[in-house]
């Protein structure tokens, strides 16, 4: 049997924009997603936007009951900045304080430990109008927002995260044209990345000053990089891919500094951000207590086969090609490779290169299209999802046996939710959601997850 420690965290994760709904109710301000959907619906899958998120704002009590029924001893959600502080800074929305207090209290009554994340791709629109993460002033406003959260909820919440997958708003918002403000601006992207690391460190500083005796970390989507071969040029490609994909945020978060090799590349392409020495000190002195790791897929790379277009805006792919490994296992609905051993490689990397810092899996999951076809007697028989979890948990367990300091496993996600690029196309939940009635029904995986959590293994 694969057995985890008795105090191992089992749970799942969600985010405000993807689950709350009530996007314009009870004083909430607009975030970039609300604004973008209002102005450019055609950019959203089937024109379904965040307005149609899964109604956690109204149904949190019922949903927390379902958390209990699916074996959660912990749950991660995010606080919406634009709900709590609608103008970005200044007045606090009392209704939002009441809502998040209710959620936290309801979770605690049910013995579910809250993990709160402060930023999940959801920049308030008024802050974006100031330039978003490109502007140092917004960094300050974010740190204040974080402080407001600690002051209001930190008496009961002892596990915090400053950001979810910060590299996503850098890449998707400033390089790839996937998220608002869909710029293609490499220099802006580097500035945004640097300011995000600074914002995280400032939030950590604020947290420490309040002395609330909890832990604060950051959630990174780590994609272990694998070279096509041992050829030295493939190895170099993989080394550089790793600098961008993983070390860019891992190093400042855990070690308080940026990798020299990455800085060299950024300098070579004349992309250095504006910075001051005092801010670098803030990053150096305010590292994380623990790490959240979202793991979905590896990154396989090879030496570039062609010269990059020197006139095109710089992309990290200047240094490598993606390698499609024959025989790879794939989730065809999302197009992502499934490589379970990646979780073990992450565990050992953290053990060996990041001081064996405490960490947990904060997201791992499988989005499947057309799940209705697996419906038998009203319940989705998602055995493929159970297998997916088991296969990852085996490798995670192996990493723990070898000394990696992993304290939990959270899946993505609890109830089928709205997704940034795919709306409701792919379903990830332990609980299914009927979009017409909002009815929630526990899937086979949800029942299995309860057993897993009770037995602490399988
Ligand atoms: C993670 C995000 O990147 O992956 C979630 O933190 C997201 O917000 C999840 O929903 C699954 O990705 P997608 O694009 O299939 O929804």
PDB file of C-alpha atoms in Angstrom, residues 88-205:
ATOM      1  CA  UNK A  88      -7.228  48.650  -5.882  1.00  0.00           C
ATOM      2  CA  UNK A  89      -6.223  50.607  -2.803  1.00  0.00           C
ATOM      3  CA  UNK A  90      -8.184  52.619  -0.302  1.00  0.00           C
ATOM      4  CA  UNK A  91     -11.594  51.578   0.867  1.00  0.00           C
ATOM      5  CA  UNK A  92     -12.233  47.973   1.904  1.00  0.00           C
ATOM      6  CA  UNK A  93     -15.475  46.334   0.776  1.00  0.00           C
ATOM      7  CA  UNK A  94     -17.180  45.204   3.988  1.00  0.00           C
ATOM      8  CA  UNK A  95     -19.370  42.730   2.138  1.00  0.00           C
ATOM      9  CA  UNK A  96     -16.253  41.009   0.832  1.00  0.00           C
ATOM     10  CA  UNK A  97     -14.745  40.822   4.319  1.00  0.00           C
ATOM     11  CA  UNK A  98     -17.990  39.262   5.502  1.00  0.00           C
ATOM     12  CA  UNK A  99     -17.979  36.755   2.641  1.00  0.00           C
ATOM     13  CA  UNK A 100     -14.394  35.602   3.123  1.00  0.00           C
ATOM     14  CA  UNK A 101     -14.909  35.464   6.913  1.00  0.00           C
ATOM     15  CA  UNK A 102     -17.932  33.246   6.395  1.00  0.00           C
ATOM     16  CA  UNK A 103     -16.015  30.959   4.059  1.00  0.00           C
ATOM     17  CA  UNK A 104     -13.087  30.622   6.447  1.00  0.00           C
ATOM     18  CA  UNK A 105     -15.312  30.032   9.469  1.00  0.00           C
ATOM     19  CA  UNK A 106     -17.435  27.489   7.649  1.00  0.00           C
ATOM     20  CA  UNK A 107     -14.304  25.624   6.594  1.00  0.00           C
ATOM     21  CA  UNK A 108     -12.898  25.601  10.107  1.00  0.00           C
ATOM     22  CA  UNK A 109     -16.178  24.318  11.567  1.00  0.00           C
ATOM     23  CA  UNK A 110     -15.820  21.443   9.114  1.00  0.00           C
ATOM     24  CA  UNK A 111     -12.156  20.804  10.045  1.00  0.00           C
ATOM     25  CA  UNK A 112     -10.905  21.933   6.659  1.00  0.00           C
ATOM     26  CA  UNK A 113      -7.769  24.019   6.826  1.00  0.00           C
ATOM     27  CA  UNK A 114      -7.869  27.081   4.563  1.00  0.00           C
ATOM     28  CA  UNK A 115      -4.906  27.820   2.312  1.00  0.00           C
ATOM     29  CA  UNK A 116      -5.343  31.286   0.854  1.00  0.00           C
ATOM     30  CA  UNK A 117      -3.767  32.572  -2.310  1.00  0.00           C
ATOM     31  CA  UNK A 118      -3.644  36.309  -2.987  1.00  0.00           C
ATOM     32  CA  UNK A 119      -3.332  36.536  -6.760  1.00  0.00           C
ATOM     33  CA  UNK A 120      -4.576  34.136  -9.400  1.00  0.00           C
ATOM     34  CA  UNK A 121      -4.238  35.974 -12.746  1.00  0.00           C
ATOM     35  CA  UNK A 122      -6.882  38.505 -11.614  1.00  0.00           C
ATOM     36  CA  UNK A 123      -5.500  42.025 -11.740  1.00  0.00           C
ATOM     37  CA  UNK A 124      -8.124  44.654 -10.832  1.00  0.00           C
ATOM     38  CA  UNK A 125      -8.909  46.663 -13.959  1.00  0.00           C
ATOM     39  CA  UNK A 126      -8.160  49.964 -12.228  1.00  0.00           C
ATOM     40  CA  UNK A 127      -4.672  48.658 -11.410  1.00  0.00           C
ATOM     41  CA  UNK A 128      -4.188  47.468 -14.985  1.00  0.00           C
ATOM     42  CA  UNK A 129      -5.066  50.971 -16.132  1.00  0.00           C
ATOM     43  CA  UNK A 130      -2.092  52.184 -14.096  1.00  0.00           C
ATOM     44  CA  UNK A 131       0.102  49.768 -16.044  1.00  0.00           C
ATOM     45  CA  UNK A 132      -0.447  46.597 -13.992  1.00  0.00           C
ATOM     46  CA  UNK A 133       2.736  44.772 -13.009  1.00  0.00           C
ATOM     47  CA  UNK A 134       4.781  47.016 -15.257  1.00  0.00           C
ATOM     48  CA  UNK A 135       4.280  49.797 -12.729  1.00  0.00           C
ATOM     49  CA  UNK A 136       6.202  49.774  -9.410  1.00  0.00           C
ATOM     50  CA  UNK A 137       3.290  51.634  -7.782  1.00  0.00           C
ATOM     51  CA  UNK A 138       0.967  48.662  -8.386  1.00  0.00           C
ATOM     52  CA  UNK A 139       3.483  46.467  -6.545  1.00  0.00           C
ATOM     53  CA  UNK A 140       2.972  48.675  -3.483  1.00  0.00           C
ATOM     54  CA  UNK A 141      -0.819  48.523  -3.828  1.00  0.00           C
ATOM     55  CA  UNK A 142      -0.664  44.738  -4.036  1.00  0.00           C
ATOM     56  CA  UNK A 143       1.493  44.547  -0.901  1.00  0.00           C
ATOM     57  CA  UNK A 144      -1.090  46.686   0.904  1.00  0.00           C
ATOM     58  CA  UNK A 145      -3.903  44.477  -0.323  1.00  0.00           C
ATOM     59  CA  UNK A 146      -1.952  41.486   1.045  1.00  0.00           C
ATOM     60  CA  UNK A 147      -1.621  43.248   4.381  1.00  0.00           C
ATOM     61  CA  UNK A 148      -5.366  43.882   4.486  1.00  0.00           C
ATOM     62  CA  UNK A 149      -5.904  40.144   3.975  1.00  0.00           C
ATOM     63  CA  UNK A 150      -3.501  39.195   6.761  1.00  0.00           C
ATOM     64  CA  UNK A 151      -5.052  41.721   9.145  1.00  0.00           C
ATOM     65  CA  UNK A 152      -8.589  40.578   8.494  1.00  0.00           C
ATOM     66  CA  UNK A 153      -8.146  36.835   8.162  1.00  0.00           C
ATOM     67  CA  UNK A 154      -4.700  35.959   9.552  1.00  0.00           C
ATOM     68  CA  UNK A 155      -6.009  35.177  13.028  1.00  0.00           C
ATOM     69  CA  UNK A 156      -7.536  31.970  11.583  1.00  0.00           C
ATOM     70  CA  UNK A 157      -5.620  31.396   8.369  1.00  0.00           C
ATOM     71  CA  UNK A 158      -2.100  30.021   8.859  1.00  0.00           C
ATOM     72  CA  UNK A 159      -1.201  29.037   5.314  1.00  0.00           C
ATOM     73  CA  UNK A 160      -0.796  31.760   2.704  1.00  0.00           C
ATOM     74  CA  UNK A 161       0.427  32.041  -0.853  1.00  0.00           C
ATOM     75  CA  UNK A 162       1.397  35.298  -2.527  1.00  0.00           C
ATOM     76  CA  UNK A 163       0.833  34.208  -6.166  1.00  0.00           C
ATOM     77  CA  UNK A 164      -0.414  31.332  -8.243  1.00  0.00           C
ATOM     78  CA  UNK A 165       1.784  30.531 -11.259  1.00  0.00           C
ATOM     79  CA  UNK A 166       3.271  33.997 -11.712  1.00  0.00           C
ATOM     80  CA  UNK A 167       4.960  32.965 -14.933  1.00  0.00           C
ATOM     81  CA  UNK A 168       1.534  32.648 -16.534  1.00  0.00           C
ATOM     82  CA  UNK A 169       0.648  36.324 -16.379  1.00  0.00           C
ATOM     83  CA  UNK A 170       4.137  37.094 -17.703  1.00  0.00           C
ATOM     84  CA  UNK A 171       4.007  34.700 -20.649  1.00  0.00           C
ATOM     85  CA  UNK A 172       0.308  34.818 -21.446  1.00  0.00           C
ATOM     86  CA  UNK A 173      -0.124  38.542 -20.857  1.00  0.00           C
ATOM     87  CA  UNK A 174       3.151  39.919 -22.266  1.00  0.00           C
ATOM     88  CA  UNK A 175       4.557  37.391 -24.740  1.00  0.00           C
ATOM     89  CA  UNK A 176       1.932  35.113 -26.211  1.00  0.00           C
ATOM     90  CA  UNK A 177      -1.245  37.134 -26.560  1.00  0.00           C
ATOM     91  CA  UNK A 178      -3.321  34.665 -24.504  1.00  0.00           C
ATOM     92  CA  UNK A 179      -4.380  36.801 -21.525  1.00  0.00           C
ATOM     93  CA  UNK A 180      -5.201  40.480 -21.211  1.00  0.00           C
ATOM     94  CA  UNK A 181      -3.418  42.848 -21.899  1.00  0.00           C
ATOM     95  CA  UNK A 182      -2.195  40.458 -24.665  1.00  0.00           C
ATOM     96  CA  UNK A 183       0.923  42.446 -25.397  1.00  0.00           C
ATOM     97  CA  UNK A 184       3.908  40.991 -27.185  1.00  0.00           C
ATOM     98  CA  UNK A 185       6.588  42.927 -25.383  1.00  0.00           C
ATOM     99  CA  UNK A 186       9.624  41.002 -24.120  1.00  0.00           C
ATOM    100  CA  UNK A 187      11.044  43.945 -22.178  1.00  0.00           C
ATOM    101  CA  UNK A 188       7.661  44.523 -20.546  1.00  0.00           C
ATOM    102  CA  UNK A 189       7.501  40.812 -19.743  1.00  0.00           C
ATOM    103  CA  UNK A 190      10.821  40.918 -17.899  1.00  0.00           C
ATOM    104  CA  UNK A 191       9.724  44.023 -15.989  1.00  0.00           C
ATOM    105  CA  UNK A 192       6.468  42.283 -15.042  1.00  0.00           C
ATOM    106  CA  UNK A 193       8.326  39.144 -13.910  1.00  0.00           C
ATOM    107  CA  UNK A 194      10.757  41.145 -11.809  1.00  0.00           C
ATOM    108  CA  UNK A 195       8.006  43.252 -10.236  1.00  0.00           C
ATOM    109  CA  UNK A 196       6.038  40.111  -9.454  1.00  0.00           C
ATOM    110  CA  UNK A 197       8.973  38.622  -7.537  1.00  0.00           C
ATOM    111  CA  UNK A 198       9.312  41.921  -5.726  1.00  0.00           C
ATOM    112  CA  UNK A 199       5.578  42.036  -4.951  1.00  0.00           C
ATOM    113  CA  UNK A 200       5.745  38.527  -3.522  1.00  0.00           C
ATOM    114  CA  UNK A 201       8.710  39.467  -1.313  1.00  0.00           C
ATOM    115  CA  UNK A 202       6.964  42.648  -0.107  1.00  0.00           C
ATOM    116  CA  UNK A 203       3.842  40.672   0.813  1.00  0.00           C
ATOM    117  CA  UNK A 204       6.039  38.202   2.720  1.00  0.00           C
ATOM    118  CA  UNK A 205       7.708  41.125   4.503  1.00  0.00           C
TER     119      UNK A 205
END
